[in-house]
Amino acid sequence: RLVNLSVQLFSNTNITIQAINEYYLIEIILSSIYAIFSNIKTNCQLQKSEENHHLVISENDFSRNMYYWPIVSDVLNVLSHEYASRKFFLEKKYFLTWNEIMSWFQGMSVNHNDIQSEFFLQTNTNYLFAFTAENECCAMTLWTIIAHIMKQDFLEMTSMVINQLFIAIKEWFSDIGFEQYTDIIKDQVTFHLPLHRYISILTYMSMNYQNGELHNLFPIKNERFLLNLAIFPLKIQVVKYEIMTNAIWSYYGYEMQIQSNMYSSIRGNICSYMNDADIFLLQIISTLVNTNTFMQMFFKSFYIPGWLVQNTEKNLALEKSSYITLLEGSLIVLSTIVAFTPHLGRVI
């Protein structure tokens, strides 16, 4: 009943604007979401857990049963009004709060390729919750806002938001103890990178609908940071083909395949919110860094150099058929990065 009442209230533009200006509606909603999710956080298990100070939202009865949905629904109803979406992005305190909330989804549900890992003991619903939560809380909010800012008038605002996201990513790297893209741990992966996807989708939207220019939206000269930014989305692309080898993730093949399928099929607007956004981010970064460095990182992630330089198969960690699968996968992903045209927004 409360949900139905709030839908009726916030569907009215005049009431919503008045509530925002006179009764601190956005502050109340954001503080409520902040309080809800801050009480169900746990330590992130990405990279070396003992060096990781990042906190992520955990699965429990509260989150599994989606008790957060009424307040998230209110956010979507409020942001469906252009005035609210514009104020949400223009008021720095609002977006910084939302940035922090989103960071709690960044690195959720880490999969460890280790028979002794905690993931092996988790329920089969854990990863289902993580995909649902990111889609409903992060993706749907972004699509609701984007519907109102696909105009050149919002270019400066979009650039400011993307810059704040870069700052949040740098803080995330620091929190998880990640300094160099070569330090990524190969036997673990998270499918949940909402901060990366916000950067990707907002950049795509700005370039296609706001006449934004890439060198202004990505004013970053630090190549190492850009490669660090690329490695986690790239790892997900690699994992999709690691699963196909039936060797690397053999203990968790079924669960990993379900997650891979969900990653590729989660819909936001009319695109695959996760996969398309990650591919577009890789496309951007590949044009901004040294080509040889990017290609070296790319093929090394797929285990290709180590296989090709071996003089004997006795020293190989995997069967030859597994390397062939990974080589095929690398060429498919590379051709996707080179030729794929994502659609991360509606056609005007």
mmCIF file of C-alpha atoms in Angstrom:
data_model
loop_
_atom_site.group_PDB
_atom_site.id
_atom_site.type_symbol
_atom_site.label_atom_id
_atom_site.label_comp_id
_atom_site.label_asym_id
_atom_site.label_seq_id
_atom_site.Cartn_x
_atom_site.Cartn_y
_atom_site.Cartn_z
ATOM 1 C CA ARG A 1 0.000 0.000 0.000
ATOM 2 C CA LEU A 2 2.826 2.374 0.813
ATOM 3 C CA VAL A 3 4.426 1.644 -2.547
ATOM 4 C CA ASN A 4 1.158 2.278 -4.364
ATOM 5 C CA LEU A 5 0.706 5.542 -2.472
ATOM 6 C CA SER A 6 4.201 6.790 -3.270
ATOM 7 C CA VAL A 7 3.774 5.922 -6.950
ATOM 8 C CA GLN A 8 0.662 8.078 -7.110
ATOM 9 C CA LEU A 9 2.317 10.939 -5.243
ATOM 10 C CA PHE A 10 5.560 10.989 -7.196
ATOM 11 C CA SER A 11 3.848 10.583 -10.546
ATOM 12 C CA ASN A 12 2.650 14.155 -10.195
ATOM 13 C CA THR A 13 5.335 16.566 -11.395
ATOM 14 C CA ASN A 14 4.185 19.552 -9.343
ATOM 15 C CA ILE A 15 3.981 17.567 -6.111
ATOM 16 C CA THR A 16 7.408 16.034 -6.731
ATOM 17 C CA ILE A 17 9.061 19.394 -7.426
ATOM 18 C CA GLN A 18 7.477 20.911 -4.337
ATOM 19 C CA ALA A 19 8.582 17.970 -2.207
ATOM 20 C CA ILE A 20 12.145 18.317 -3.525
ATOM 21 C CA ASN A 21 12.379 22.062 -2.938
ATOM 22 C CA GLU A 22 10.443 22.415 0.301
ATOM 23 C CA TYR A 23 10.562 19.054 2.056
ATOM 24 C CA TYR A 24 14.026 17.677 1.189
ATOM 25 C CA LEU A 25 12.642 14.706 -0.726
ATOM 26 C CA ILE A 26 15.900 13.714 -2.441
ATOM 27 C CA GLU A 27 17.851 14.021 0.816
ATOM 28 C CA ILE A 28 15.332 11.802 2.611
ATOM 29 C CA ILE A 29 15.343 9.129 -0.085
ATOM 30 C CA LEU A 30 19.128 9.055 -0.437
ATOM 31 C CA SER A 31 19.695 8.964 3.319
ATOM 32 C CA SER A 32 17.186 6.107 3.585
ATOM 33 C CA ILE A 33 18.937 4.070 0.889
ATOM 34 C CA TYR A 34 22.308 4.865 2.444
ATOM 35 C CA ALA A 35 21.135 3.677 5.857
ATOM 36 C CA ILE A 36 19.550 0.521 4.436
ATOM 37 C CA PHE A 37 22.571 -0.678 2.491
ATOM 38 C CA SER A 38 25.205 0.481 4.973
ATOM 39 C CA ASN A 39 23.786 -2.026 7.458
ATOM 40 C CA ILE A 40 24.245 -5.047 5.190
ATOM 41 C CA LYS A 41 27.839 -4.591 4.050
ATOM 42 C CA THR A 42 30.651 -7.094 4.260
ATOM 43 C CA ASN A 43 34.328 -7.198 3.322
ATOM 44 C CA CYS A 44 35.078 -7.424 -0.391
ATOM 45 C CA GLN A 45 37.015 -10.564 -1.341
ATOM 46 C CA LEU A 46 38.587 -9.179 -4.510
ATOM 47 C CA GLN A 47 42.363 -9.375 -4.922
ATOM 48 C CA LYS A 48 44.088 -10.174 -1.597
ATOM 49 C CA SER A 49 41.364 -10.089 1.029
ATOM 50 C CA GLU A 50 43.796 -9.213 3.829
ATOM 51 C CA GLU A 51 44.788 -6.048 1.933
ATOM 52 C CA ASN A 52 41.255 -5.191 0.844
ATOM 53 C CA HIS A 53 39.475 -2.483 2.836
ATOM 54 C CA HIS A 54 36.529 -2.156 0.472
ATOM 55 C CA LEU A 55 33.016 -3.010 1.678
ATOM 56 C CA VAL A 56 30.291 -4.477 -0.518
ATOM 57 C CA ILE A 57 26.636 -5.309 -0.072
ATOM 58 C CA SER A 58 26.128 -8.837 1.176
ATOM 59 C CA GLU A 59 23.358 -11.333 0.703
ATOM 60 C CA ASN A 60 21.083 -11.848 3.685
ATOM 61 C CA ASP A 61 17.367 -12.239 4.287
ATOM 62 C CA PHE A 62 16.849 -8.492 3.910
ATOM 63 C CA SER A 63 18.539 -8.149 0.540
ATOM 64 C CA ARG A 64 17.532 -11.582 -0.764
ATOM 65 C CA ASN A 65 13.854 -10.794 -0.217
ATOM 66 C CA MET A 66 14.266 -7.390 -1.897
ATOM 67 C CA TYR A 67 13.034 -5.363 1.061
ATOM 68 C CA TYR A 68 15.029 -2.497 -0.433
ATOM 69 C CA TRP A 69 12.746 -2.339 -3.469
ATOM 70 C CA PRO A 70 10.080 0.139 -2.177
ATOM 71 C CA ILE A 71 12.638 2.895 -1.580
ATOM 72 C CA VAL A 72 14.476 2.154 -4.849
ATOM 73 C CA SER A 73 11.117 2.301 -6.607
ATOM 74 C CA ASP A 74 10.599 5.754 -5.101
ATOM 75 C CA VAL A 75 13.967 6.858 -6.495
ATOM 76 C CA LEU A 76 12.939 5.754 -9.980
ATOM 77 C CA ASN A 77 9.563 7.470 -9.700
ATOM 78 C CA VAL A 78 11.135 10.721 -8.549
ATOM 79 C CA LEU A 79 13.888 10.647 -11.183
ATOM 80 C CA SER A 80 11.330 10.045 -13.920
ATOM 81 C CA HIS A 81 10.809 13.828 -13.768
ATOM 82 C CA GLU A 82 13.403 15.836 -15.680
ATOM 83 C CA TYR A 83 13.653 18.429 -12.915
ATOM 84 C CA ALA A 84 14.566 15.749 -10.383
ATOM 85 C CA SER A 85 17.114 14.037 -12.654
ATOM 86 C CA ARG A 86 18.796 17.322 -13.437
ATOM 87 C CA LYS A 87 18.962 18.308 -9.774
ATOM 88 C CA PHE A 88 20.238 14.842 -8.865
ATOM 89 C CA PHE A 89 23.266 15.315 -11.129
ATOM 90 C CA LEU A 90 23.784 19.049 -10.645
ATOM 91 C CA GLU A 91 23.784 18.955 -6.851
ATOM 92 C CA LYS A 92 27.212 17.540 -6.084
ATOM 93 C CA LYS A 93 26.212 16.242 -2.651
ATOM 94 C CA TYR A 94 23.460 14.100 -4.176
ATOM 95 C CA PHE A 95 25.609 12.411 -6.767
ATOM 96 C CA LEU A 96 28.530 11.929 -4.378
ATOM 97 C CA THR A 97 26.188 10.127 -2.000
ATOM 98 C CA TRP A 98 24.875 7.993 -4.848
ATOM 99 C CA ASN A 99 28.458 7.347 -5.963
ATOM 100 C CA GLU A 100 29.311 5.971 -2.550
ATOM 101 C CA ILE A 101 26.222 3.762 -2.531
ATOM 102 C CA MET A 102 27.108 2.436 -5.988
ATOM 103 C CA SER A 103 30.635 1.671 -4.841
ATOM 104 C CA TRP A 104 29.129 -0.879 -2.443
ATOM 105 C CA PHE A 105 27.926 -2.836 -5.484
ATOM 106 C CA GLN A 106 31.391 -2.637 -7.080
ATOM 107 C CA GLY A 107 33.106 -5.992 -6.629
ATOM 108 C CA MET A 108 30.140 -7.906 -5.200
ATOM 109 C CA SER A 109 29.905 -11.680 -5.275
ATOM 110 C CA VAL A 110 33.530 -12.508 -6.080
ATOM 111 C CA ASN A 111 34.006 -15.971 -7.566
ATOM 112 C CA HIS A 112 37.145 -17.813 -6.468
ATOM 113 C CA ASN A 113 38.500 -20.717 -8.468
ATOM 114 C CA ASP A 114 39.432 -22.600 -5.333
ATOM 115 C CA ILE A 115 37.713 -25.666 -3.913
ATOM 116 C CA GLN A 116 38.303 -24.320 -0.401
ATOM 117 C CA SER A 117 36.871 -20.893 -1.168
ATOM 118 C CA GLU A 118 33.868 -19.430 0.560
ATOM 119 C CA PHE A 119 32.083 -19.301 -2.794
ATOM 120 C CA PHE A 120 31.996 -23.099 -2.863
ATOM 121 C CA LEU A 121 29.939 -23.009 0.327
ATOM 122 C CA GLN A 122 27.539 -20.272 -0.767
ATOM 123 C CA THR A 123 23.954 -20.911 -1.746
ATOM 124 C CA ASN A 124 22.985 -21.003 -5.393
ATOM 125 C CA THR A 125 20.954 -17.816 -4.939
ATOM 126 C CA ASN A 126 23.882 -15.613 -3.936
ATOM 127 C CA TYR A 127 24.944 -14.642 -7.438
ATOM 128 C CA LEU A 128 21.307 -14.304 -8.515
ATOM 129 C CA PHE A 129 20.808 -11.639 -5.851
ATOM 130 C CA ALA A 130 23.917 -9.760 -6.972
ATOM 131 C CA PHE A 131 22.756 -9.505 -10.594
ATOM 132 C CA THR A 132 19.253 -8.487 -9.554
ATOM 133 C CA ALA A 133 20.524 -5.867 -7.117
ATOM 134 C CA GLU A 134 22.923 -4.222 -9.560
ATOM 135 C CA ASN A 135 20.311 -4.156 -12.296
ATOM 136 C CA GLU A 136 17.512 -2.745 -10.145
ATOM 137 C CA CYS A 137 19.510 -0.296 -8.050
ATOM 138 C CA CYS A 138 22.279 0.864 -10.388
ATOM 139 C CA ALA A 139 21.233 0.238 -13.987
ATOM 140 C CA MET A 140 17.584 1.262 -13.760
ATOM 141 C CA THR A 141 18.501 4.482 -11.978
ATOM 142 C CA LEU A 142 20.977 5.387 -14.711
ATOM 143 C CA TRP A 143 18.552 4.657 -17.550
ATOM 144 C CA THR A 144 15.880 6.749 -15.845
ATOM 145 C CA ILE A 145 18.233 9.729 -15.612
ATOM 146 C CA ILE A 146 19.634 9.323 -19.125
ATOM 147 C CA ALA A 147 16.153 9.608 -20.614
ATOM 148 C CA HIS A 148 16.199 13.282 -19.538
ATOM 149 C CA ILE A 149 19.764 14.374 -20.263
ATOM 150 C CA MET A 150 20.260 13.274 -23.874
ATOM 151 C CA LYS A 151 20.588 16.917 -24.903
ATOM 152 C CA GLN A 152 23.585 19.121 -25.553
ATOM 153 C CA ASP A 153 22.526 21.376 -22.665
ATOM 154 C CA PHE A 154 23.666 18.672 -20.242
ATOM 155 C CA LEU A 155 27.164 18.141 -21.695
ATOM 156 C CA GLU A 156 29.017 20.042 -18.979
ATOM 157 C CA MET A 157 27.043 18.280 -16.270
ATOM 158 C CA THR A 158 27.780 14.871 -17.798
ATOM 159 C CA SER A 159 31.506 15.641 -17.979
ATOM 160 C CA MET A 160 31.475 16.606 -14.311
ATOM 161 C CA VAL A 161 29.712 13.368 -13.341
ATOM 162 C CA ILE A 162 32.156 11.231 -15.351
ATOM 163 C CA ASN A 163 35.047 12.976 -13.607
ATOM 164 C CA GLN A 164 33.524 12.134 -10.216
ATOM 165 C CA LEU A 165 33.237 8.511 -11.331
ATOM 166 C CA PHE A 166 36.939 8.452 -12.219
ATOM 167 C CA ILE A 167 37.713 9.672 -8.709
ATOM 168 C CA ALA A 168 35.487 6.933 -7.256
ATOM 169 C CA ILE A 169 37.279 4.297 -9.362
ATOM 170 C CA LYS A 170 40.681 5.515 -8.136
ATOM 171 C CA GLU A 171 39.456 5.251 -4.551
ATOM 172 C CA TRP A 172 38.153 1.762 -5.278
ATOM 173 C CA PHE A 173 41.537 0.682 -6.656
ATOM 174 C CA SER A 174 43.159 2.003 -3.498
ATOM 175 C CA ASP A 175 40.647 0.263 -1.224
ATOM 176 C CA ILE A 176 41.131 -3.144 -2.846
ATOM 177 C CA GLY A 177 44.918 -2.752 -2.864
ATOM 178 C CA PHE A 178 45.178 -2.699 -6.657
ATOM 179 C CA GLU A 179 48.060 -0.722 -8.168
ATOM 180 C CA GLN A 180 49.002 -2.337 -11.478
ATOM 181 C CA TYR A 181 46.916 -4.165 -14.084
ATOM 182 C CA THR A 182 49.506 -6.936 -14.153
ATOM 183 C CA ASP A 183 48.711 -7.660 -10.490
ATOM 184 C CA ILE A 184 45.172 -8.901 -11.140
ATOM 185 C CA ILE A 185 44.597 -12.320 -9.586
ATOM 186 C CA LYS A 186 43.600 -14.737 -12.337
ATOM 187 C CA ASP A 187 41.662 -17.275 -10.280
ATOM 188 C CA GLN A 188 38.938 -14.851 -9.198
ATOM 189 C CA VAL A 189 36.397 -12.653 -10.931
ATOM 190 C CA THR A 190 33.496 -10.354 -10.188
ATOM 191 C CA PHE A 191 30.797 -9.604 -12.743
ATOM 192 C CA HIS A 192 29.733 -6.468 -10.878
ATOM 193 C CA LEU A 193 31.368 -3.199 -11.951
ATOM 194 C CA PRO A 194 28.659 -0.496 -11.889
ATOM 195 C CA LEU A 195 31.163 2.378 -11.639
ATOM 196 C CA HIS A 196 32.855 1.192 -14.837
ATOM 197 C CA ARG A 197 29.493 0.868 -16.574
ATOM 198 C CA TYR A 198 28.312 4.314 -15.548
ATOM 199 C CA ILE A 199 31.470 5.786 -17.107
ATOM 200 C CA SER A 200 30.982 3.760 -20.278
ATOM 201 C CA ILE A 201 27.279 4.475 -20.751
ATOM 202 C CA LEU A 202 27.499 8.175 -19.914
ATOM 203 C CA THR A 203 30.435 8.564 -22.304
ATOM 204 C CA TYR A 204 28.541 6.789 -25.075
ATOM 205 C CA MET A 205 25.452 8.890 -24.462
ATOM 206 C CA SER A 206 27.430 12.129 -24.383
ATOM 207 C CA MET A 207 29.339 11.383 -27.586
ATOM 208 C CA ASN A 208 26.219 10.344 -29.480
ATOM 209 C CA TYR A 209 23.597 12.759 -28.167
ATOM 210 C CA GLN A 210 25.406 15.707 -26.548
ATOM 211 C CA ASN A 211 28.189 16.229 -29.117
ATOM 212 C CA GLY A 212 30.698 15.366 -26.426
ATOM 213 C CA GLU A 213 34.303 14.735 -27.467
ATOM 214 C CA LEU A 214 36.276 11.817 -26.115
ATOM 215 C CA HIS A 215 39.375 13.841 -25.204
ATOM 216 C CA ASN A 216 37.196 16.074 -23.000
ATOM 217 C CA LEU A 217 35.223 13.239 -21.433
ATOM 218 C CA PHE A 218 38.381 11.158 -20.861
ATOM 219 C CA PRO A 219 41.007 13.813 -20.036
ATOM 220 C CA ILE A 220 43.294 11.171 -18.537
ATOM 221 C CA LYS A 221 46.918 10.964 -19.640
ATOM 222 C CA ASN A 222 47.932 8.275 -17.145
ATOM 223 C CA GLU A 223 48.167 5.138 -19.274
ATOM 224 C CA ARG A 224 48.538 2.845 -16.283
ATOM 225 C CA PHE A 225 45.253 4.065 -14.829
ATOM 226 C CA LEU A 226 43.491 3.463 -18.151
ATOM 227 C CA LEU A 227 44.883 -0.074 -18.354
ATOM 228 C CA ASN A 228 43.863 -0.661 -14.740
ATOM 229 C CA LEU A 229 40.405 0.545 -15.713
ATOM 230 C CA ALA A 230 40.296 -1.941 -18.593
ATOM 231 C CA ILE A 231 41.570 -5.068 -16.877
ATOM 232 C CA PHE A 232 38.494 -5.930 -14.786
ATOM 233 C CA PRO A 233 35.985 -5.744 -17.698
ATOM 234 C CA LEU A 234 38.522 -7.638 -19.813
ATOM 235 C CA LYS A 235 38.788 -10.328 -17.137
ATOM 236 C CA ILE A 236 35.056 -10.975 -17.460
ATOM 237 C CA GLN A 237 35.434 -11.479 -21.218
ATOM 238 C CA VAL A 238 38.263 -13.930 -20.549
ATOM 239 C CA VAL A 239 36.239 -15.851 -17.965
ATOM 240 C CA LYS A 240 33.473 -16.528 -20.487
ATOM 241 C CA TYR A 241 35.955 -18.628 -22.468
ATOM 242 C CA GLU A 242 37.725 -20.037 -19.420
ATOM 243 C CA ILE A 243 34.370 -21.597 -18.544
ATOM 244 C CA MET A 244 34.178 -23.197 -21.992
ATOM 245 C CA THR A 245 37.464 -25.031 -21.457
ATOM 246 C CA ASN A 246 35.809 -27.141 -18.729
ATOM 247 C CA ALA A 247 39.177 -27.057 -16.994
ATOM 248 C CA ILE A 248 39.805 -23.702 -15.354
ATOM 249 C CA TRP A 249 36.482 -23.352 -13.499
ATOM 250 C CA SER A 250 35.733 -27.063 -13.385
ATOM 251 C CA TYR A 251 34.455 -27.089 -9.782
ATOM 252 C CA TYR A 252 31.968 -24.306 -10.449
ATOM 253 C CA GLY A 253 31.198 -24.764 -14.125
ATOM 254 C CA TYR A 254 27.423 -24.771 -13.735
ATOM 255 C CA GLU A 255 27.267 -21.708 -11.465
ATOM 256 C CA MET A 256 29.785 -19.811 -13.577
ATOM 257 C CA GLN A 257 27.922 -20.558 -16.800
ATOM 258 C CA ILE A 258 24.695 -19.224 -15.293
ATOM 259 C CA GLN A 259 26.477 -16.036 -14.255
ATOM 260 C CA SER A 260 28.053 -15.669 -17.685
ATOM 261 C CA ASN A 261 24.644 -16.053 -19.313
ATOM 262 C CA MET A 262 23.087 -13.507 -16.957
ATOM 263 C CA TYR A 263 25.951 -11.094 -17.598
ATOM 264 C CA SER A 264 25.333 -11.250 -21.343
ATOM 265 C CA SER A 265 21.553 -11.052 -21.125
ATOM 266 C CA ILE A 266 20.790 -8.518 -18.361
ATOM 267 C CA ARG A 267 18.785 -5.897 -20.200
ATOM 268 C CA GLY A 268 18.969 -2.185 -19.599
ATOM 269 C CA ASN A 269 16.863 -0.145 -21.984
ATOM 270 C CA ILE A 270 17.365 -2.133 -25.214
ATOM 271 C CA CYS A 271 20.953 -3.273 -24.765
ATOM 272 C CA SER A 272 22.843 -5.747 -22.642
ATOM 273 C CA TYR A 273 23.627 -3.371 -19.797
ATOM 274 C CA MET A 274 26.678 -5.239 -18.547
ATOM 275 C CA ASN A 275 28.318 -6.768 -21.622
ATOM 276 C CA ASP A 276 27.734 -3.897 -24.059
ATOM 277 C CA ALA A 277 28.902 -1.302 -21.549
ATOM 278 C CA ASP A 278 32.068 -3.266 -20.790
ATOM 279 C CA ILE A 279 32.866 -3.775 -24.475
ATOM 280 C CA PHE A 280 32.409 -0.078 -25.215
ATOM 281 C CA LEU A 281 34.724 0.832 -22.333
ATOM 282 C CA LEU A 282 37.369 -1.512 -23.753
ATOM 283 C CA GLN A 283 36.891 0.093 -27.166
ATOM 284 C CA ILE A 284 37.474 3.546 -25.696
ATOM 285 C CA ILE A 285 40.556 2.572 -23.727
ATOM 286 C CA SER A 286 42.095 0.704 -26.671
ATOM 287 C CA THR A 287 42.128 4.000 -28.601
ATOM 288 C CA LEU A 288 43.688 5.993 -25.751
ATOM 289 C CA VAL A 289 46.654 3.816 -24.791
ATOM 290 C CA ASN A 290 49.632 2.467 -26.670
ATOM 291 C CA THR A 291 48.357 -0.203 -29.050
ATOM 292 C CA ASN A 292 51.198 -2.633 -28.380
ATOM 293 C CA THR A 293 50.745 -2.325 -24.620
ATOM 294 C CA PHE A 294 47.009 -2.926 -24.902
ATOM 295 C CA MET A 295 47.477 -5.946 -27.172
ATOM 296 C CA GLN A 296 50.105 -7.395 -24.866
ATOM 297 C CA MET A 297 47.763 -7.068 -21.889
ATOM 298 C CA PHE A 298 44.881 -8.438 -23.945
ATOM 299 C CA PHE A 299 46.532 -11.640 -25.187
ATOM 300 C CA LYS A 300 48.315 -12.262 -21.901
ATOM 301 C CA SER A 301 44.914 -12.233 -20.185
ATOM 302 C CA PHE A 302 43.902 -15.080 -22.517
ATOM 303 C CA TYR A 303 47.087 -17.088 -21.707
ATOM 304 C CA ILE A 304 48.210 -16.879 -25.340
ATOM 305 C CA PRO A 305 51.905 -15.816 -25.058
ATOM 306 C CA GLY A 306 52.721 -18.506 -22.505
ATOM 307 C CA TRP A 307 51.266 -21.181 -24.764
ATOM 308 C CA LEU A 308 52.852 -20.021 -28.016
ATOM 309 C CA VAL A 309 56.392 -19.753 -26.643
ATOM 310 C CA GLN A 310 56.394 -23.201 -25.030
ATOM 311 C CA ASN A 311 58.661 -25.651 -26.823
ATOM 312 C CA THR A 312 56.982 -28.678 -25.316
ATOM 313 C CA GLU A 313 53.469 -29.480 -24.200
ATOM 314 C CA LYS A 314 54.810 -31.074 -21.016
ATOM 315 C CA ASN A 315 55.175 -27.667 -19.373
ATOM 316 C CA LEU A 316 51.679 -26.469 -20.223
ATOM 317 C CA ALA A 317 49.293 -25.848 -17.335
ATOM 318 C CA LEU A 318 46.258 -26.740 -19.471
ATOM 319 C CA GLU A 319 45.399 -29.186 -22.203
ATOM 320 C CA LYS A 320 46.065 -28.077 -25.770
ATOM 321 C CA SER A 321 42.323 -28.012 -26.471
ATOM 322 C CA SER A 322 41.840 -25.494 -23.659
ATOM 323 C CA TYR A 323 44.409 -23.149 -25.174
ATOM 324 C CA ILE A 324 42.723 -23.448 -28.552
ATOM 325 C CA THR A 325 39.402 -22.486 -26.950
ATOM 326 C CA LEU A 326 41.051 -19.482 -25.290
ATOM 327 C CA LEU A 327 42.758 -18.462 -28.540
ATOM 328 C CA GLU A 328 39.457 -18.613 -30.393
ATOM 329 C CA GLY A 329 37.848 -16.624 -27.603
ATOM 330 C CA SER A 330 40.554 -13.964 -27.721
ATOM 331 C CA LEU A 331 40.049 -13.482 -31.459
ATOM 332 C CA ILE A 332 36.277 -13.241 -31.027
ATOM 333 C CA VAL A 333 36.601 -10.647 -28.260
ATOM 334 C CA LEU A 334 39.240 -8.727 -30.207
ATOM 335 C CA SER A 335 37.060 -8.612 -33.312
ATOM 336 C CA THR A 336 34.189 -7.454 -31.101
ATOM 337 C CA ILE A 337 36.301 -4.619 -29.695
ATOM 338 C CA VAL A 338 37.377 -3.617 -33.202
ATOM 339 C CA ALA A 339 34.075 -3.913 -35.056
ATOM 340 C CA PHE A 340 31.141 -4.091 -32.630
ATOM 341 C CA THR A 341 28.806 -1.101 -32.517
ATOM 342 C CA PRO A 342 27.040 -1.059 -29.144
ATOM 343 C CA HIS A 343 23.726 0.631 -28.571
ATOM 344 C CA LEU A 344 23.706 1.987 -25.048
ATOM 345 C CA GLY A 345 20.724 4.278 -25.311
ATOM 346 C CA ARG A 346 17.484 4.874 -27.098
ATOM 347 C CA VAL A 347 17.273 6.288 -30.597
ATOM 348 C CA ILE A 348 15.901 9.813 -30.677
#
